[in-house]
Short mmCIF file of C-alpha atoms and ligand atoms in Angstrom, two decimals:
data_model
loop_
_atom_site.label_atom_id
_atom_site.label_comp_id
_atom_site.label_asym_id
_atom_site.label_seq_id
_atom_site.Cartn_x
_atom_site.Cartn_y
_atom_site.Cartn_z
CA UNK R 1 320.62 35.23 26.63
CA UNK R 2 323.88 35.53 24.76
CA UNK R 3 324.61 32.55 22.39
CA UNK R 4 327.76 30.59 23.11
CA UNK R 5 331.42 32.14 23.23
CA UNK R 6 332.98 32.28 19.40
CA UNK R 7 336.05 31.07 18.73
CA UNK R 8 338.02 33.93 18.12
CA UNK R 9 341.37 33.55 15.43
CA UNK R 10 343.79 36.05 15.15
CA UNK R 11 345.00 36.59 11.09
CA UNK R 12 348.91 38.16 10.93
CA UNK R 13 347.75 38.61 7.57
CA UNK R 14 345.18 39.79 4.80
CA UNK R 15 346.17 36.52 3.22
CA UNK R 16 345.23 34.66 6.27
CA UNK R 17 342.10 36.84 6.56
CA UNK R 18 341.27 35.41 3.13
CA UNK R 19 342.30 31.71 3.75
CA UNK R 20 340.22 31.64 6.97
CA UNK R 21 337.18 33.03 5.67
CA UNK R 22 337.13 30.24 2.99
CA UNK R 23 338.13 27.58 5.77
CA UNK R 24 335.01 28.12 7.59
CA UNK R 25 331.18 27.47 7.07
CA UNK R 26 329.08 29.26 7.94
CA UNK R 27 331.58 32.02 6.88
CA UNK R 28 333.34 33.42 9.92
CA UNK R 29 332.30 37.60 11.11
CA UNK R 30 335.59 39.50 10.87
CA UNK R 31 336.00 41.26 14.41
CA UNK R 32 337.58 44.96 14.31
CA UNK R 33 336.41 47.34 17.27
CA UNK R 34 333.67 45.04 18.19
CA UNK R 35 331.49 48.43 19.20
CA UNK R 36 328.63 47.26 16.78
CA UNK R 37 329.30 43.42 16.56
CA UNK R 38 329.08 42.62 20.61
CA UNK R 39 325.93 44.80 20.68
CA UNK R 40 324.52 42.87 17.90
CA UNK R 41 325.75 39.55 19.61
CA UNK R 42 323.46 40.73 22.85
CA UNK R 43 320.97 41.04 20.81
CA UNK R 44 321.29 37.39 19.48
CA UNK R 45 323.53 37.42 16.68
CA UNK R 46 325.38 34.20 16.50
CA UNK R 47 328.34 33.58 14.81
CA UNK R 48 330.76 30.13 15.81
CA UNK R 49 334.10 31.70 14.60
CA UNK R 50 335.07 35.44 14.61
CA UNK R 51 338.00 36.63 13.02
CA UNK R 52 339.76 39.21 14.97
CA UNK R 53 341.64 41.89 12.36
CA UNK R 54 342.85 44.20 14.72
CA UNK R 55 346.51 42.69 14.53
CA UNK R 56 346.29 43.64 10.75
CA UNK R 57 346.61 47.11 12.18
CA UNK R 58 350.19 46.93 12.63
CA UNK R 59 351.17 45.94 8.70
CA UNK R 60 350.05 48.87 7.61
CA UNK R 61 349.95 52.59 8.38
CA UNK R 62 346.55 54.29 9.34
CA UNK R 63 346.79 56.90 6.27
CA UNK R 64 348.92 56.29 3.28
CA UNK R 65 349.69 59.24 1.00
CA UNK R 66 350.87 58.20 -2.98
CA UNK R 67 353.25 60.71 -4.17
CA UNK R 68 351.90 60.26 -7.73
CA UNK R 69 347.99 60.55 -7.05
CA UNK R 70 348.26 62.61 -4.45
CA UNK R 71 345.19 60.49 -3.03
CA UNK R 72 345.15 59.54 0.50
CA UNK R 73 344.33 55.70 1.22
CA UNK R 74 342.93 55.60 4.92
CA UNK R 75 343.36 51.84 6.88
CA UNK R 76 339.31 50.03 7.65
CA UNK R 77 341.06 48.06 10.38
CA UNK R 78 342.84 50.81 12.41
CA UNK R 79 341.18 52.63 15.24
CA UNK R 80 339.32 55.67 14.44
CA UNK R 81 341.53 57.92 16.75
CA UNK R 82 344.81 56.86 15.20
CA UNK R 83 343.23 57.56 11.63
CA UNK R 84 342.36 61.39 12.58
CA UNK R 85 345.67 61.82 14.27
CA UNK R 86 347.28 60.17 10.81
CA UNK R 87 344.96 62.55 8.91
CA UNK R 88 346.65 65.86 10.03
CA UNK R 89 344.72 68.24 8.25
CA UNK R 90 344.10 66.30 5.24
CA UNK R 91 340.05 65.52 4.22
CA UNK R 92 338.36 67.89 6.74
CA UNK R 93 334.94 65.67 6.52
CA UNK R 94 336.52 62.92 8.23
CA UNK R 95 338.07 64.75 11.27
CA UNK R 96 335.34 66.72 12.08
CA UNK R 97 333.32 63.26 11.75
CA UNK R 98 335.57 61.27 13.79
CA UNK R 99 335.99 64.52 16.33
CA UNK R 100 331.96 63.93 16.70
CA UNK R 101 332.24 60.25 17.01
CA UNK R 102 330.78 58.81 20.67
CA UNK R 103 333.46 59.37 23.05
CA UNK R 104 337.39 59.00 23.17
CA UNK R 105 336.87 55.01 24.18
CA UNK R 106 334.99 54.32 21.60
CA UNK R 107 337.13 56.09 18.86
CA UNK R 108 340.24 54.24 20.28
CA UNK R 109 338.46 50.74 18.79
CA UNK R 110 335.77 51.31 16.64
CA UNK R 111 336.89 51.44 12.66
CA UNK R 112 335.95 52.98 9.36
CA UNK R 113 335.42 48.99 8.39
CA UNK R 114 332.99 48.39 10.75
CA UNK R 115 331.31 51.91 10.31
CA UNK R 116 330.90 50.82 6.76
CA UNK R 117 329.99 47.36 6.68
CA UNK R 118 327.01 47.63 9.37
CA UNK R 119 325.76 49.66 6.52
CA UNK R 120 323.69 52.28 9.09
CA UNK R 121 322.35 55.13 7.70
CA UNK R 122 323.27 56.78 10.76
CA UNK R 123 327.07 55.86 10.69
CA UNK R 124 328.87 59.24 10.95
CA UNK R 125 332.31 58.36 8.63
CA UNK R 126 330.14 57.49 5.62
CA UNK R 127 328.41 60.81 4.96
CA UNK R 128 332.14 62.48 5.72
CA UNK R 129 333.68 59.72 3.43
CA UNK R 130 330.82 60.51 0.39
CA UNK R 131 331.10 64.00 0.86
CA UNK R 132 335.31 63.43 0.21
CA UNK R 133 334.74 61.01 -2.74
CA UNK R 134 336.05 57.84 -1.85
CA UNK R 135 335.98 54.80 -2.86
CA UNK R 136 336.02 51.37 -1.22
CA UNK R 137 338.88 48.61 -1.20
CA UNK R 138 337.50 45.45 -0.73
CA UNK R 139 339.89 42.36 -0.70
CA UNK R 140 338.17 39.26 -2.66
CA UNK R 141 338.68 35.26 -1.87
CA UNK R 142 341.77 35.35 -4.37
CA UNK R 143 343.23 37.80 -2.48
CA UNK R 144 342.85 40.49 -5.37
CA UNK R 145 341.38 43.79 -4.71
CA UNK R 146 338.56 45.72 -6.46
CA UNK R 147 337.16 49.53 -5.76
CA UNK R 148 333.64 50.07 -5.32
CA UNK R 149 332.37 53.76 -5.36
CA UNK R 150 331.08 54.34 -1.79
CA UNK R 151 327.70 55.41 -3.25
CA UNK R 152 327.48 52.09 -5.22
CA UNK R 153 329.06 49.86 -1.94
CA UNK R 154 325.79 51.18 -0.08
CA UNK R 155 323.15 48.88 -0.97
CA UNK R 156 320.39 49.79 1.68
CA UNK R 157 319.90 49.58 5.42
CA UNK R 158 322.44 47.12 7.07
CA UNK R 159 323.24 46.13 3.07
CA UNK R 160 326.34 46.51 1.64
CA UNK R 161 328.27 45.45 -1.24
CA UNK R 162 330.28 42.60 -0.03
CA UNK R 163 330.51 38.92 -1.46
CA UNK R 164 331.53 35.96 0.24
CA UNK R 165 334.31 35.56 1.06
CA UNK R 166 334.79 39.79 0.72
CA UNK R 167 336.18 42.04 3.26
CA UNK R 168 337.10 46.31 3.50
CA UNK R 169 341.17 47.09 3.21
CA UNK R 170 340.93 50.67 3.11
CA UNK R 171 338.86 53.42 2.00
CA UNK R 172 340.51 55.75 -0.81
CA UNK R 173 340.02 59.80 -1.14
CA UNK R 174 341.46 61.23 -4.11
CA UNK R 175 343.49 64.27 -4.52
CA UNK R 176 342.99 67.44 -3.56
CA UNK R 177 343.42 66.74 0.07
CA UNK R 178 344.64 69.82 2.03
CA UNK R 179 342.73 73.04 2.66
CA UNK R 180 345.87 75.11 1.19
CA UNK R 181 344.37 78.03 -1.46
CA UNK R 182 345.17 77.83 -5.02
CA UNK R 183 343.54 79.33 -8.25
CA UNK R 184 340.82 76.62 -8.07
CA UNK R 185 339.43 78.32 -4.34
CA UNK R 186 339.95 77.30 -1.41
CA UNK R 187 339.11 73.63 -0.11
CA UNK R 188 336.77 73.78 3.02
CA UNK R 189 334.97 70.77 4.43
CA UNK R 190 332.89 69.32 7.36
CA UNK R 191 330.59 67.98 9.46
CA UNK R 192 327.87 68.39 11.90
CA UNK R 193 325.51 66.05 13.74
CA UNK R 194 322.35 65.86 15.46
CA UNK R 195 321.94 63.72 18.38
CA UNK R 196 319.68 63.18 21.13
CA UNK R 197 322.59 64.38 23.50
CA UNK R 198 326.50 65.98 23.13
CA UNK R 199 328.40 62.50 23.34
CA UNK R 200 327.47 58.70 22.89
CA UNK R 201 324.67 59.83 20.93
CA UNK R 202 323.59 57.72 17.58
CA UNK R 203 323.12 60.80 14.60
CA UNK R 204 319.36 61.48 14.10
CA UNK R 205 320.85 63.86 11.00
CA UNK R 206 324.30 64.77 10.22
CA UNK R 207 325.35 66.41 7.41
CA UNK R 208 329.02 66.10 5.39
CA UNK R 209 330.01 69.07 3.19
CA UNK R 210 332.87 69.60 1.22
CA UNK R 211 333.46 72.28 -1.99
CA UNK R 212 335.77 74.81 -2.92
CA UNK R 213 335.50 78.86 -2.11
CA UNK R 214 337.18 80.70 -5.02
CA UNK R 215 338.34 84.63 -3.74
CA UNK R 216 335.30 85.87 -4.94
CA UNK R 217 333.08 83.41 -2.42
CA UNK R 218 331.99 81.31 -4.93
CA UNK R 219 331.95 77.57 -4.88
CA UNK R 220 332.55 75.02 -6.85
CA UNK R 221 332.59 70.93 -6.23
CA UNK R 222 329.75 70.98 -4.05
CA UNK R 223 329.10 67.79 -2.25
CA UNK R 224 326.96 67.49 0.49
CA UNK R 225 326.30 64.25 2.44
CA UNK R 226 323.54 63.04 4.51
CA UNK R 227 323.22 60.46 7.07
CA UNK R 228 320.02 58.87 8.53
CA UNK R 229 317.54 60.32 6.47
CA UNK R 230 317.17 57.64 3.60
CA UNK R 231 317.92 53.82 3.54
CA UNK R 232 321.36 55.01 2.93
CA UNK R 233 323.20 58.12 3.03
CA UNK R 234 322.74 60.13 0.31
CA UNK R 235 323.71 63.23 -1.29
CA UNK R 236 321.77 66.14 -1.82
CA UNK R 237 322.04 66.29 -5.41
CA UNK R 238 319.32 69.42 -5.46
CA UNK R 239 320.96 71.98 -3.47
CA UNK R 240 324.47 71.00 -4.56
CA UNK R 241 323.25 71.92 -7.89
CA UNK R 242 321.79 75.18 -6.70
CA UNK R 243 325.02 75.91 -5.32
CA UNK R 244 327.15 75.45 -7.57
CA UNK R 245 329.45 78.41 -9.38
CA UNK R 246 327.59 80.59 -6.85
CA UNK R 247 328.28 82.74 -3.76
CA UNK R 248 325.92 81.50 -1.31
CA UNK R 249 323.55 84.83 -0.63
CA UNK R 250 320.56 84.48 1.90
CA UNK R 251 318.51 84.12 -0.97
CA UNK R 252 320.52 81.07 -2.54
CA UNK R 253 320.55 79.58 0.91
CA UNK R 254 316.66 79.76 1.27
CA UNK R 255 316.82 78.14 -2.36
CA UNK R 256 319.04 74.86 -1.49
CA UNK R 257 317.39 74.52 2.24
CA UNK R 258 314.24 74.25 0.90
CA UNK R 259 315.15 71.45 -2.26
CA UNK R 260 316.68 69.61 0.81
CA UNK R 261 313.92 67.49 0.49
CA UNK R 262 314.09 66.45 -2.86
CA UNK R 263 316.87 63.95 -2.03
CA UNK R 264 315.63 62.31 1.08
CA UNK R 265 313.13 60.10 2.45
CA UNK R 266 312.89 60.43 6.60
CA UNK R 267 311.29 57.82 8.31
CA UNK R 268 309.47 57.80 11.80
CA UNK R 269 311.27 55.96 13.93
CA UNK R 270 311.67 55.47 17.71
CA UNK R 271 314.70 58.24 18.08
CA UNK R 272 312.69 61.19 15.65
CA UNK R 273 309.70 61.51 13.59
CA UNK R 274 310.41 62.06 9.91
CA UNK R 275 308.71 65.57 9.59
CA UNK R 276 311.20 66.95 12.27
CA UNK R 277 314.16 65.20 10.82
CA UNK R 278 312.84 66.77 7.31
CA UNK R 279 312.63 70.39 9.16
CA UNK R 280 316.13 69.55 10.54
CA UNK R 281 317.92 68.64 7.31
CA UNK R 282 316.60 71.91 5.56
CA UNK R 283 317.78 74.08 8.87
CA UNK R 284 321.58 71.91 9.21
CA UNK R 285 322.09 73.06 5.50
CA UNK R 286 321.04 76.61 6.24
CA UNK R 287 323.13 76.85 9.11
CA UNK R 288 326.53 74.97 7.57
CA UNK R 289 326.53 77.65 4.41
CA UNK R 290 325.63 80.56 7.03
CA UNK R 291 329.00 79.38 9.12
CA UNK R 292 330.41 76.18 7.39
CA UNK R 293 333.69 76.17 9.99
CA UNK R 294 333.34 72.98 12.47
CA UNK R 295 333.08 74.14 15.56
CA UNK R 296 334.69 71.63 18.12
CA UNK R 297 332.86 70.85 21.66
CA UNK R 298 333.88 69.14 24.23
CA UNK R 299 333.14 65.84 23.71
CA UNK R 300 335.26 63.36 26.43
CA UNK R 301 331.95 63.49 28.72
C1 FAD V 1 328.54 53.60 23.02
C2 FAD V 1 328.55 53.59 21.51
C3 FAD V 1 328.55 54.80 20.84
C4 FAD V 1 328.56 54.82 19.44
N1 FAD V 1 328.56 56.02 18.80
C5 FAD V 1 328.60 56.06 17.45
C6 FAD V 1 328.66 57.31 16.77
O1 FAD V 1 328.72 58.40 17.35
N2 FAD V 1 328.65 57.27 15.39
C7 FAD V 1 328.59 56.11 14.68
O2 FAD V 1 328.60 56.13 13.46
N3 FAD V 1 328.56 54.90 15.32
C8 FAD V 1 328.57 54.86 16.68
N4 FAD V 1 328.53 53.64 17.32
C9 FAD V 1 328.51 52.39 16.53
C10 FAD V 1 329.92 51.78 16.30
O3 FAD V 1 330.86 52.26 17.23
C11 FAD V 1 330.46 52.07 14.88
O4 FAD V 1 329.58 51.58 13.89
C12 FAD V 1 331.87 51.54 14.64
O5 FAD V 1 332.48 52.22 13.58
C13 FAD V 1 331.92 50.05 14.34
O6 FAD V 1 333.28 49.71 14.11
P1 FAD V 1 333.95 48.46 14.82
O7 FAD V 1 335.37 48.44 14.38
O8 FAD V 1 333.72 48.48 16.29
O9 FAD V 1 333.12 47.27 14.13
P2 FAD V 1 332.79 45.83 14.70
O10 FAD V 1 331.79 45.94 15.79
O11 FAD V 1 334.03 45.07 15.00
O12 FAD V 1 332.11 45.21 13.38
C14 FAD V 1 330.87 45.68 12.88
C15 FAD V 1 330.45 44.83 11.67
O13 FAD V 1 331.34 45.07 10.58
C16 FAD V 1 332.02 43.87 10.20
N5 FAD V 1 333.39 44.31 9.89
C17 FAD V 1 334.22 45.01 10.70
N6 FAD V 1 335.33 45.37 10.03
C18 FAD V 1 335.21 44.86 8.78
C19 FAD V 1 336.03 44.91 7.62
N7 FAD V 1 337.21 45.56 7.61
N8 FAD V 1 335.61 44.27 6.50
C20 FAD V 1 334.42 43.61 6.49
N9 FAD V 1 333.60 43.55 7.56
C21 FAD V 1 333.98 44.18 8.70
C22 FAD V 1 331.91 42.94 11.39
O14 FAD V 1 331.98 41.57 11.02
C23 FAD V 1 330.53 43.32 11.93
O15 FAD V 1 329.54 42.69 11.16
C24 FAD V 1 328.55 53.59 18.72
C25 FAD V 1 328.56 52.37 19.42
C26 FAD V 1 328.56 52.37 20.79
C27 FAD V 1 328.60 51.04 21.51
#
């Protein structure tokens, strides 16, 4: 049975996000998409007053760039769909996550906030958001903000770092963000998924990669992200080291396939078994350095 209807406030602001989380005990749920939070509510999850931040949405654009930085700071409250269309080319991860995101209704509510803060090892921005480097900008009570690391935010399975009173701005990618060649290589990024099906389907493994391929097919700032195959996601330090300052050969692909397994820790559960996921992560890596271009499928179903 579903507990009784919240009361649902409406914050203009992230100072009245901030007053109204301290006004309330227990502390009110903020309410962004409401893709994971009204599943979770079917399944019993009561909370008296929700907080709905999808007005904040209109204070702020979906993707800032700063001039000086040249880092890209990308809104936790707007919809997913405005944030790739924001994102233009700019961190590659994050499109081709977003492109393999459930289906167009879902992307046109759910948020990188809520992705985050459910703090799944299956959500599919947070591999795509290590794999870019960002950080997290979480607004305290006082209104103040600090950055987390996203590594450091993720605390375990449905953990995060947030406090009371806490709640996720923004995410924040630094500099370089566009794909454009210069002496440093070229930057290429992405992201695949498996799923038990082509849309709607929760990730069973996805991978995130990003690094830069210098003229003579070398690469350099290897980071490759991967989702549901630990209590958080988690990067595979062993192959990225493998990889790089290297051309990836078939023999240096063998190599960081099979240390694959060096940086995760598969569990059985009731959508794969963890020696298949562990066969799958070593084969995703294989096939993303043997043709690391996203391929896009059709995925309104
Ligand atoms: C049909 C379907 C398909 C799905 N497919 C995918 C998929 O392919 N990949 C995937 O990763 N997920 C998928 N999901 C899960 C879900 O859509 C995502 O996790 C989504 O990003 C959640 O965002 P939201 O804005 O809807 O969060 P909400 O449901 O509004 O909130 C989720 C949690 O985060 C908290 N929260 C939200 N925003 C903030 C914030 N800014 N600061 C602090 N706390 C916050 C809420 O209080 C709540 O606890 C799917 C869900 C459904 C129903």
């Amino acid at each position: 049975m579903n507990p009784a209807p919240p009361r649902v406030l409406r914050p203009g602001t992230a100072g009245d996000v901030a007053t109204l989380l301290a006004a309330h005990t227990p502390q009110p749920r903020l309410l962004a998409g409401g893709t994971d939070l009204l599943v979770q509510r079917r399944a019993g999850l009561d909370a008296a007053v929700l907080l709905d931040v999808t007005g904040l949405a209109g204070s702020a654009p979906a993707v800032a760039r700063d001039a000086a930085s040249a880092s890209l700071t990308i809104s936790a409250v707007h919809p997913l769909s405005d944030v790739a269309s924001a994102l233009g080319d700019d961190v590659a991860t994050l499109r081709a996550a977003i492109d393999e995101f459930a289906s167009t209704t879902i992307r046109n509510r759910a948020t990188i906030g809520g992705n985050l803060v459910t703090g799944s090892p299956a959500a599919d921005t947070v591999p795509a958001l290590l794999a870019a480097g960002a950080v997290v900008d979480v607004v305290t009570p006082e209104g103040s903000r600090r950055t987390v690391p996203l590594a450091d935010f993720l605390l375990g399975p449905r953990r995060v770092d947030l406090g009371a009173g806490e709640w996720v701005a923004s995410v924040t990618v630094p500099a370089p963000l566009s794909g454009g060649g210069d002496a440093a290589g070229v930057l290429e990024g992405g992201f695949r998924k498996i799923g038990g099906r082509r849309a709607q389907a929760i990730s069973l493994l996805s991978l995130a990669w990003q690094w830069r391929r210098t003229a003579d097919g070398r690469l350099s700032d290897v980071r490759l992200a991967m989702g549901a195959v630990a209590p958080t996601v988690v990067r595979l330090a062993a192959a990225e080291a493998l990889l790089e300052g290297e051309a990836p050969t078939a023999e240096l692909t063998a190599a960081a396939a099979a240390v694959v397994g060096e940086d995760i820790r598969p569990i059985d559960d009731l959508r794969a078994s963890a020696a298949y996921r562990r066969r799958c992560a070593a084969g995703l890596l294989r096939e993303v350095l043997a043709t690391p271009r996203t391929t896009t499928r059709e995925k309104d179903l």
